[in-house]
Coordinates of C-alpha atoms in Angstrom, one line a residue:
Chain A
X8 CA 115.8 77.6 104.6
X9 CA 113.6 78.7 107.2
X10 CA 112.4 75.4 107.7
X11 CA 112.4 74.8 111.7
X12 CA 109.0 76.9 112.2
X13 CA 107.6 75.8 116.0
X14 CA 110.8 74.9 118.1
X15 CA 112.3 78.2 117.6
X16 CA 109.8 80.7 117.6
X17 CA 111.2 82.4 121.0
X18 CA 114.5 83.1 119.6
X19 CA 114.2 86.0 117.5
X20 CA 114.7 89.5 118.7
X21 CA 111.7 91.7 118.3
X22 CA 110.5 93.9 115.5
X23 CA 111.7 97.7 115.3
X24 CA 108.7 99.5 114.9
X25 CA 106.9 99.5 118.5
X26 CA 104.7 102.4 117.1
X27 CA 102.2 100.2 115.2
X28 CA 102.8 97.1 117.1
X29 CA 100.2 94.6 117.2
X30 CA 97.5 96.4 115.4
X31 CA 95.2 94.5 113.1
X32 CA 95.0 96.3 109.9
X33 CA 92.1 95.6 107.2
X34 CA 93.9 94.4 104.2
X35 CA 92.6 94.3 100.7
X36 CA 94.1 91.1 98.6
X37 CA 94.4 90.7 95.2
X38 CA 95.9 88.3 92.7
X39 CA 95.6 85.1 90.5
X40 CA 96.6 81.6 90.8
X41 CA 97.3 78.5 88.4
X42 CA 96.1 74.5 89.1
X43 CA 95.8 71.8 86.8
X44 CA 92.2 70.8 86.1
X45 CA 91.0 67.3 85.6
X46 CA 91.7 67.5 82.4
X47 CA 95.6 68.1 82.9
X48 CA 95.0 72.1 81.3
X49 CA 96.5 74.4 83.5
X50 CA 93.7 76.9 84.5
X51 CA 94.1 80.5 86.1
X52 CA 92.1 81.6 88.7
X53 CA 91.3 84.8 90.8
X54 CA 92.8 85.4 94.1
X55 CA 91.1 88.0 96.4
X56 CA 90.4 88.7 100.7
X57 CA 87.5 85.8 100.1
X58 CA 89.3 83.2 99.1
X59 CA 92.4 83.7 101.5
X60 CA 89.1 83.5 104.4
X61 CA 88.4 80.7 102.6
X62 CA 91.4 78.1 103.8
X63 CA 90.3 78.8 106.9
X64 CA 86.6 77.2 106.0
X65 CA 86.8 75.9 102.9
X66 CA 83.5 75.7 100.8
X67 CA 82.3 77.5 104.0
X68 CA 80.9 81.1 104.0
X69 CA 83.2 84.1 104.8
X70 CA 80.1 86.3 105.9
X71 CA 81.5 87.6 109.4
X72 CA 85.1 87.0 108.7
X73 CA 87.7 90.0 108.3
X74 CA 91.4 89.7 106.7
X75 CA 93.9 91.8 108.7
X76 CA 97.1 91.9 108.0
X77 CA 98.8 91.7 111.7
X78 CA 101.9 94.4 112.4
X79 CA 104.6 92.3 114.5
X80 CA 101.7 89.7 115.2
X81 CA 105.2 87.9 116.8
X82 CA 108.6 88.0 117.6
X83 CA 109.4 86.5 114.3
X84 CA 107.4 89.5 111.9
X85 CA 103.6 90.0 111.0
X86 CA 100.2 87.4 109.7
X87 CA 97.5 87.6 107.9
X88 CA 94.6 86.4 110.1
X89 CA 90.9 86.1 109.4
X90 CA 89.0 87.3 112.3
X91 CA 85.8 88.0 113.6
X92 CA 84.6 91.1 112.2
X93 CA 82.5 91.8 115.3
X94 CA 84.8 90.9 118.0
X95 CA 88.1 91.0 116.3
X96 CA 88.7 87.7 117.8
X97 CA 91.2 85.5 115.2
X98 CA 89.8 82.8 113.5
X99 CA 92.4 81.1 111.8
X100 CA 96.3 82.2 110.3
X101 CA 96.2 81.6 107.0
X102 CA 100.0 83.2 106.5
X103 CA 103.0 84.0 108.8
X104 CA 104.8 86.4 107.6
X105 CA 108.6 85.9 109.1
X106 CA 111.8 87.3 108.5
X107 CA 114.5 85.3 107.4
X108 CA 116.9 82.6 108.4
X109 CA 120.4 83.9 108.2
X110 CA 122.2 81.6 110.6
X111 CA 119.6 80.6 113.1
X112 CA 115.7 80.3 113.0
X113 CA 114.6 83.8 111.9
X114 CA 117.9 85.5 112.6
X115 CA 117.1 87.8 109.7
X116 CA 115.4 90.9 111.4
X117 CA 118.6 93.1 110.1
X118 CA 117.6 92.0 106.7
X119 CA 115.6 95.5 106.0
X120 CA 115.8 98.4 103.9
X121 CA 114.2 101.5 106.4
X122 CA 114.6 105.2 105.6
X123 CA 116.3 107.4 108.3
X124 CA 113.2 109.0 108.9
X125 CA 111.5 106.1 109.9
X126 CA 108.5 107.1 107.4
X127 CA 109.3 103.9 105.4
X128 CA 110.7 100.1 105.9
X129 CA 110.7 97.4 103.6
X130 CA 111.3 93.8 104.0
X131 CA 111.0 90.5 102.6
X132 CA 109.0 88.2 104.7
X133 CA 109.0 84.3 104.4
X134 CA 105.6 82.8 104.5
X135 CA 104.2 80.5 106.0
X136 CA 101.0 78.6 105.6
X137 CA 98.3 77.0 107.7
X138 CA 99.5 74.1 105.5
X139 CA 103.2 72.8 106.4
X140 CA 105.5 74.2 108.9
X141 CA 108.4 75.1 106.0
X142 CA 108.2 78.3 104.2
X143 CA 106.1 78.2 101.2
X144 CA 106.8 81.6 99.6
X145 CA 108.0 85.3 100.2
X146 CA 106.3 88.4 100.1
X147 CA 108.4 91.6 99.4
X148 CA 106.7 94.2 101.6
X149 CA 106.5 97.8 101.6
X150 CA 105.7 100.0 104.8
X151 CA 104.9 103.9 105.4
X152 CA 104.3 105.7 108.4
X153 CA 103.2 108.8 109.0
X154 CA 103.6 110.7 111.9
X155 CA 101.6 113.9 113.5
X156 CA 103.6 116.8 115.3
X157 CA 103.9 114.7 118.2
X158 CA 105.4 111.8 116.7
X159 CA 103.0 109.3 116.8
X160 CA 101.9 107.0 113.7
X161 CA 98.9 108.5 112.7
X162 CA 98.7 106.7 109.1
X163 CA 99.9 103.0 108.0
X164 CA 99.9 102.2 104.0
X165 CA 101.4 98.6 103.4
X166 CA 101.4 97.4 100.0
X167 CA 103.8 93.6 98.9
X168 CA 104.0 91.8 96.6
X169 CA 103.3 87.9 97.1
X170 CA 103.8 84.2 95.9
X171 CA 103.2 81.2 97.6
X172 CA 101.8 77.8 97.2
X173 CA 99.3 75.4 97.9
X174 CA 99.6 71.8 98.6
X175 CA 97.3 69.5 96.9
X176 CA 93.9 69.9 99.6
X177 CA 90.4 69.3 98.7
X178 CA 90.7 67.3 95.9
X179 CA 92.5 69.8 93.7
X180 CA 96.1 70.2 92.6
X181 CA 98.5 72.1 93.4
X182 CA 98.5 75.5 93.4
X183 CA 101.2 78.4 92.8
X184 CA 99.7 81.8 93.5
X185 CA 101.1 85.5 93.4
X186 CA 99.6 88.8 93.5
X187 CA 99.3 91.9 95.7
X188 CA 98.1 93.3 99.3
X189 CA 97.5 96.4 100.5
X190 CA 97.0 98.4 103.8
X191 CA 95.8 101.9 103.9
X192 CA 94.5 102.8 107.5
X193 CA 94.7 106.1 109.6
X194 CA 95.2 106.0 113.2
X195 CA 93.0 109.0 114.8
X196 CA 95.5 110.2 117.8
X197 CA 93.6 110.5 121.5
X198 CA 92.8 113.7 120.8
X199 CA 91.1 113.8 118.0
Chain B
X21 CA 126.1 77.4 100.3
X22 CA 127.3 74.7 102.9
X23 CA 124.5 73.9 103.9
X24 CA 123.0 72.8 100.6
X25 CA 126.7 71.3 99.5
X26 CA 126.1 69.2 103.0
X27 CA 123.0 68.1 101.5
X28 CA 124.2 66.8 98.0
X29 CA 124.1 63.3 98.9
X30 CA 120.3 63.0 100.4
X31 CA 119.1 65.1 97.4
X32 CA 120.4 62.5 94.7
X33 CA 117.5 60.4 97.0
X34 CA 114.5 62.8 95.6
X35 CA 112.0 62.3 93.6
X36 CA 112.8 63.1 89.7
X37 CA 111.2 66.1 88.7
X38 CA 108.1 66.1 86.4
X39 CA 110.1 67.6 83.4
X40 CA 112.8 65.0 83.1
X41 CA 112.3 65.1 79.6
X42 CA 114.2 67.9 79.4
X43 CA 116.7 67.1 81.6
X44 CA 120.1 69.6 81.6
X45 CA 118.8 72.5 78.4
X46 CA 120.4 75.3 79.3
X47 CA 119.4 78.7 77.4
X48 CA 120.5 82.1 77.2
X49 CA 119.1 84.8 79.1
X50 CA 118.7 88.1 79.8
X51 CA 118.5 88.8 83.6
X52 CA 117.6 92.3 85.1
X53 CA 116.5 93.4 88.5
X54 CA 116.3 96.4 90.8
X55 CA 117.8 96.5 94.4
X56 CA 116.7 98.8 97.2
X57 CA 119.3 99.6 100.2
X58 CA 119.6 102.4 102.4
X59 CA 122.2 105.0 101.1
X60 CA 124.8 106.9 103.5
X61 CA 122.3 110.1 103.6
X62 CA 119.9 107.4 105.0
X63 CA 117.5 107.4 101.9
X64 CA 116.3 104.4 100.0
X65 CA 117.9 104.1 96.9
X66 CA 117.8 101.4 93.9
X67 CA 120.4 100.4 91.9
X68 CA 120.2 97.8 88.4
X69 CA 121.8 94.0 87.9
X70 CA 121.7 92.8 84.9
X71 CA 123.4 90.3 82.5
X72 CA 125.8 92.8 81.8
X73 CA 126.9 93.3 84.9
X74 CA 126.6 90.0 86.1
X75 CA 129.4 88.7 83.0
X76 CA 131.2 91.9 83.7
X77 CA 131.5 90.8 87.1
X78 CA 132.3 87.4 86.8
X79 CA 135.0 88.2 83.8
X80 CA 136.3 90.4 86.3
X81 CA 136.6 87.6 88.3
X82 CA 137.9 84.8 86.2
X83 CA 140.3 87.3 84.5
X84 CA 138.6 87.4 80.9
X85 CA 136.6 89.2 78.8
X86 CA 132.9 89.2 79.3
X87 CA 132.2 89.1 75.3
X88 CA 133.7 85.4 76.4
X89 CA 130.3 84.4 78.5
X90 CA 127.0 83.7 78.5
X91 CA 124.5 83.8 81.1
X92 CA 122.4 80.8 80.8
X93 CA 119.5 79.2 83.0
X94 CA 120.2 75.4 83.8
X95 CA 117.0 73.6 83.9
X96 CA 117.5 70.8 86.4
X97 CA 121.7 71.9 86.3
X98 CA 120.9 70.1 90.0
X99 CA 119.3 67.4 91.3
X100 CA 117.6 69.7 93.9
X101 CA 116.5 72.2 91.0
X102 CA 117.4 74.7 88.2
X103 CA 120.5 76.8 88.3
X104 CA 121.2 80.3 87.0
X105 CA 125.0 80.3 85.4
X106 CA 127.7 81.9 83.6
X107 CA 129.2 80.2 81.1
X108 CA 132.6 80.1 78.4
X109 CA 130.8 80.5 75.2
X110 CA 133.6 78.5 73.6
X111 CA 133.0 75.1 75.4
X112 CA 130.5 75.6 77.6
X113 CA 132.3 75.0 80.8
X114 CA 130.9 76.8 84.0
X115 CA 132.4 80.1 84.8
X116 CA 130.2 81.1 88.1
X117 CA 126.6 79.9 89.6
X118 CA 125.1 82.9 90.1
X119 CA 121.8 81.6 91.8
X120 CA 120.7 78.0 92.7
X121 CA 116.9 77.8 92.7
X122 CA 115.8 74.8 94.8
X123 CA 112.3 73.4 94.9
X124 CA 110.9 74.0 98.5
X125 CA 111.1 71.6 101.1
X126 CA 108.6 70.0 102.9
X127 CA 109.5 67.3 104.8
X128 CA 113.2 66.6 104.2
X129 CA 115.6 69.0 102.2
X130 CA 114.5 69.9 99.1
X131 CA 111.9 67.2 98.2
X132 CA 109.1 69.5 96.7
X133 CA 110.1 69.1 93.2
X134 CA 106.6 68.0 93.0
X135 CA 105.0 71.5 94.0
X136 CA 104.9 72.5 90.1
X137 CA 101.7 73.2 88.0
X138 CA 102.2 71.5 84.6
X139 CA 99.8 70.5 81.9
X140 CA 99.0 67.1 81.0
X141 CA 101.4 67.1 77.7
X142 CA 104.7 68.4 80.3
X143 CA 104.7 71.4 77.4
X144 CA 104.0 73.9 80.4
X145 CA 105.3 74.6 84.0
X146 CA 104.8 76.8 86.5
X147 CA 107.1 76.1 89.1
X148 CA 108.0 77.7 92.7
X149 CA 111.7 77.5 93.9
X150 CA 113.7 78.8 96.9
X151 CA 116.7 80.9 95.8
X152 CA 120.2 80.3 97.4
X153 CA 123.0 82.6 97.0
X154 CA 126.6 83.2 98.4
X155 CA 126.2 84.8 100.7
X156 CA 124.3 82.5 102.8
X157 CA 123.5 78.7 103.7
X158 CA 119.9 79.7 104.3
X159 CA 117.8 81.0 101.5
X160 CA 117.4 84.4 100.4
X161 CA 114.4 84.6 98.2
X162 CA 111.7 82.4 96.3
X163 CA 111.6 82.8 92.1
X164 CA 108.2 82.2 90.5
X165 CA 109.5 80.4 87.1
X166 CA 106.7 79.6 84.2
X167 CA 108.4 77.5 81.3
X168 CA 107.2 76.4 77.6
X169 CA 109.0 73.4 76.8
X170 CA 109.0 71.3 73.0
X171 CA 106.7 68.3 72.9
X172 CA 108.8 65.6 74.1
X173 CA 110.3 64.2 70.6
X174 CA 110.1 67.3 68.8
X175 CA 112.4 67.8 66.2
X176 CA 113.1 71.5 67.2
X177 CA 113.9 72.0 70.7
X178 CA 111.8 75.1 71.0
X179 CA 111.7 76.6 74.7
X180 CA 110.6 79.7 76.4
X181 CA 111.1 80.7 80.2
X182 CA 110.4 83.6 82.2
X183 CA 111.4 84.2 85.8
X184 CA 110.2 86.6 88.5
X185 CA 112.5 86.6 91.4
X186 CA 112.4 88.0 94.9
X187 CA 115.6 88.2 97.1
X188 CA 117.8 90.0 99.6
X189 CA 121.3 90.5 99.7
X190 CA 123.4 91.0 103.0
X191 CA 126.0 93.7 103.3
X192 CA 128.8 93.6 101.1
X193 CA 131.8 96.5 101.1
X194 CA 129.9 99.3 101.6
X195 CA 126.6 98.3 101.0
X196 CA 124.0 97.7 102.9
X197 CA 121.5 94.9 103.1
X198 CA 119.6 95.1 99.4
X199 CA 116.3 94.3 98.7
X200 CA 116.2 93.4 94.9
X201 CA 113.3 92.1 92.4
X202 CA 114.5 90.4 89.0
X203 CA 113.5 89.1 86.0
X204 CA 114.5 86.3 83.6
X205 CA 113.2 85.9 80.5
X206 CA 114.7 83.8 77.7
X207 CA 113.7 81.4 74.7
X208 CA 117.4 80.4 72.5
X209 CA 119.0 77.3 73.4
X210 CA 122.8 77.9 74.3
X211 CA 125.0 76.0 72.1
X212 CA 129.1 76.0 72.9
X213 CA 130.6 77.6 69.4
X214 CA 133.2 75.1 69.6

């Protein structure tokens, strides 16, 4: 159940692919969700980078704010952060993307489907929200590396496929939203 | 598995979900979904599910012919959620659970049955739930389930579902861990010949 987020977060063995670790990636989100107005009609609504930036402020602008989707932001998997477009200083996590309980807390890091080459690795990630501290939805994701004669990543494309919800906040409903993300970024090697 | 059988007891202490109405309609439907795993020459490769193969299976297992069963999705089949099942088309008895889909938990175990989106009539529901398997205590996915349901006091029971699931599967014989994405779809009340 993934369901004992903080106390554990040490346990999990690390991530397997040390070539992209920690990099902050722009991401591009897109997608829809569904709330029940005051009325009681169910009413669909778009889902894009703003309005993930947005839980972090909401009502607040997003001028100055960045999504990144975070490679093996933790020992447990990757986030989507809003940061600072300047500085690249994190703002707030709006999602947690961790790999799943088998038998302990995020015990699931062998739960992946990589190619031999290592060009490609997909997982599903539980996520978790700036909202409650159990999982509240999965993302199936899909990586790709490339690599230049000397081995090192010189190209990241990420695209998954998400749901999740929202607890009631703000003075609206709930909220059950799915849709998709996407990473395409080029790493220039030192030489270039 | 154990985990949520453990659980039974608290669950029966939840809050009833917002479609009691339609408490226990089970209908028929078609399941199908493509799994990724790593093949022995290292690639990724996909294979199919689907209800086919799921009643072959469970014939297999219960030792009759799969013309015999039905696949059927249990709304509320638990008081912690919906269950996906095989069934005897003869009396309706339970052949295999195939997935239990569990509304999240928040708090204690499974007490989001309120995390739904539903219109004002209950006609409509667009509902989030944690998928368990066999093969593990723990989850192993999340399915994304929008329902139609009949007015409540309708004369025709008319009902339409569709399903979008996302799950893993661990190893089993000589297959790897499987990355799979399904669908459900299904609209015809199942009704035991007998």
């Amino acid at each position: 159940m993934t369901r004992f987020l903080a106390p554990a977060l040490g346990l999990a063995v690390l991530a397997s692919i040390p070539a992209a670790a920690q990099q902050q990636l722009p991401v591009k989100v897109r997608g829809s969700g569904t709330t029940t107005d005051a009325s009681g009609d169910v009413v669909r609504f778009g889902l894009n980078n703003d309005t993930i930036i947005d839980l972090c402020a909401p009502g607040g602008s997003t001028n100055g704010f960045e999504l990144v989707y975070e490679l093996d932001s933790d020992a447990n998997g990757d986030a989507l952060k809003v940061v600072d477009a300047e500085s690249g200083a994190t703002v707030c996590v709006p999602f947690l993307l961790y790999v799943p309980t088998i038998n302990a807390v995020f015990d699931g890091h062998h739960v992946v489907v990589n190619s031999a080459d290592g060009k490609q690795s997909k997982r599903l990630y539980y996520l978790f929200s700036n909202q409650v501290g159990t999982s509240v939805g999965t993302a199936l994701v899909d990586k790709r590396f490339s690599f230049d004669r000397n081995g090192n990543t010189n190209r990241v494309s990420i695209t998954a496929e998400f749901r999740f919800f929202r607890l009631p906040e703000n003075g609206e409903g709930v909220k059950v939203c799915s849709g998709r993300l996407s990473v395409d970024h080029r790493i220039k090697s030192p030489a270039q | 598995m154990r985990t949520a059988s453990l659980l039974f007891l608290a669950s029966l202490l939840l809050t009833a979900s917002t479609i009691g109405v339609h408490a226990q309609a089970r209908l028929k439907i078609a399941f199908s979904a493509v799994c990724e795993f790593t093949n022995s020459s290292g690639k990724i490769s996909r294979r199919t599910i689907n209800t086919r193969s799921i009643l072959n299976d469970a014939a297999g297992r219960a030792g009759v012919s799969a013309k015999t069963l039905s696949l059927v999705y249990h709304i509320q089949g638990d008081p912690r959620g919906d269950l996906i099942q095989v069934v005897n088309n003869s009396d309706g008895s339970v052949v295999e659970t195939v997935f239990m889909l569990f509304y999240p938990t928040l708090n204690g175990q499974f007490d989001g049955g309120f995390v739904a989106v539903t219109n004002a009539a209950n006609t409509y529901v667009e509902r989030p739930l944690f998928v368990f398997g066999h093969q593990s205590s723990h989850s192993v996915g999340t399915a994304l389930i929008r329902a139609t349901l009949p007015p409540e006091g309708a004369r025709k029971a008319r009902y339409r579902i569709r399903g979008d699931l996302q799950y893993f599967m661990l190893p089993q014989g000589s297959t790897g861990v499987a990355l799979c994405r399904g669908k459900i779809t299904g609209a015809k009340v199942f009704v035991p010949s007998d």
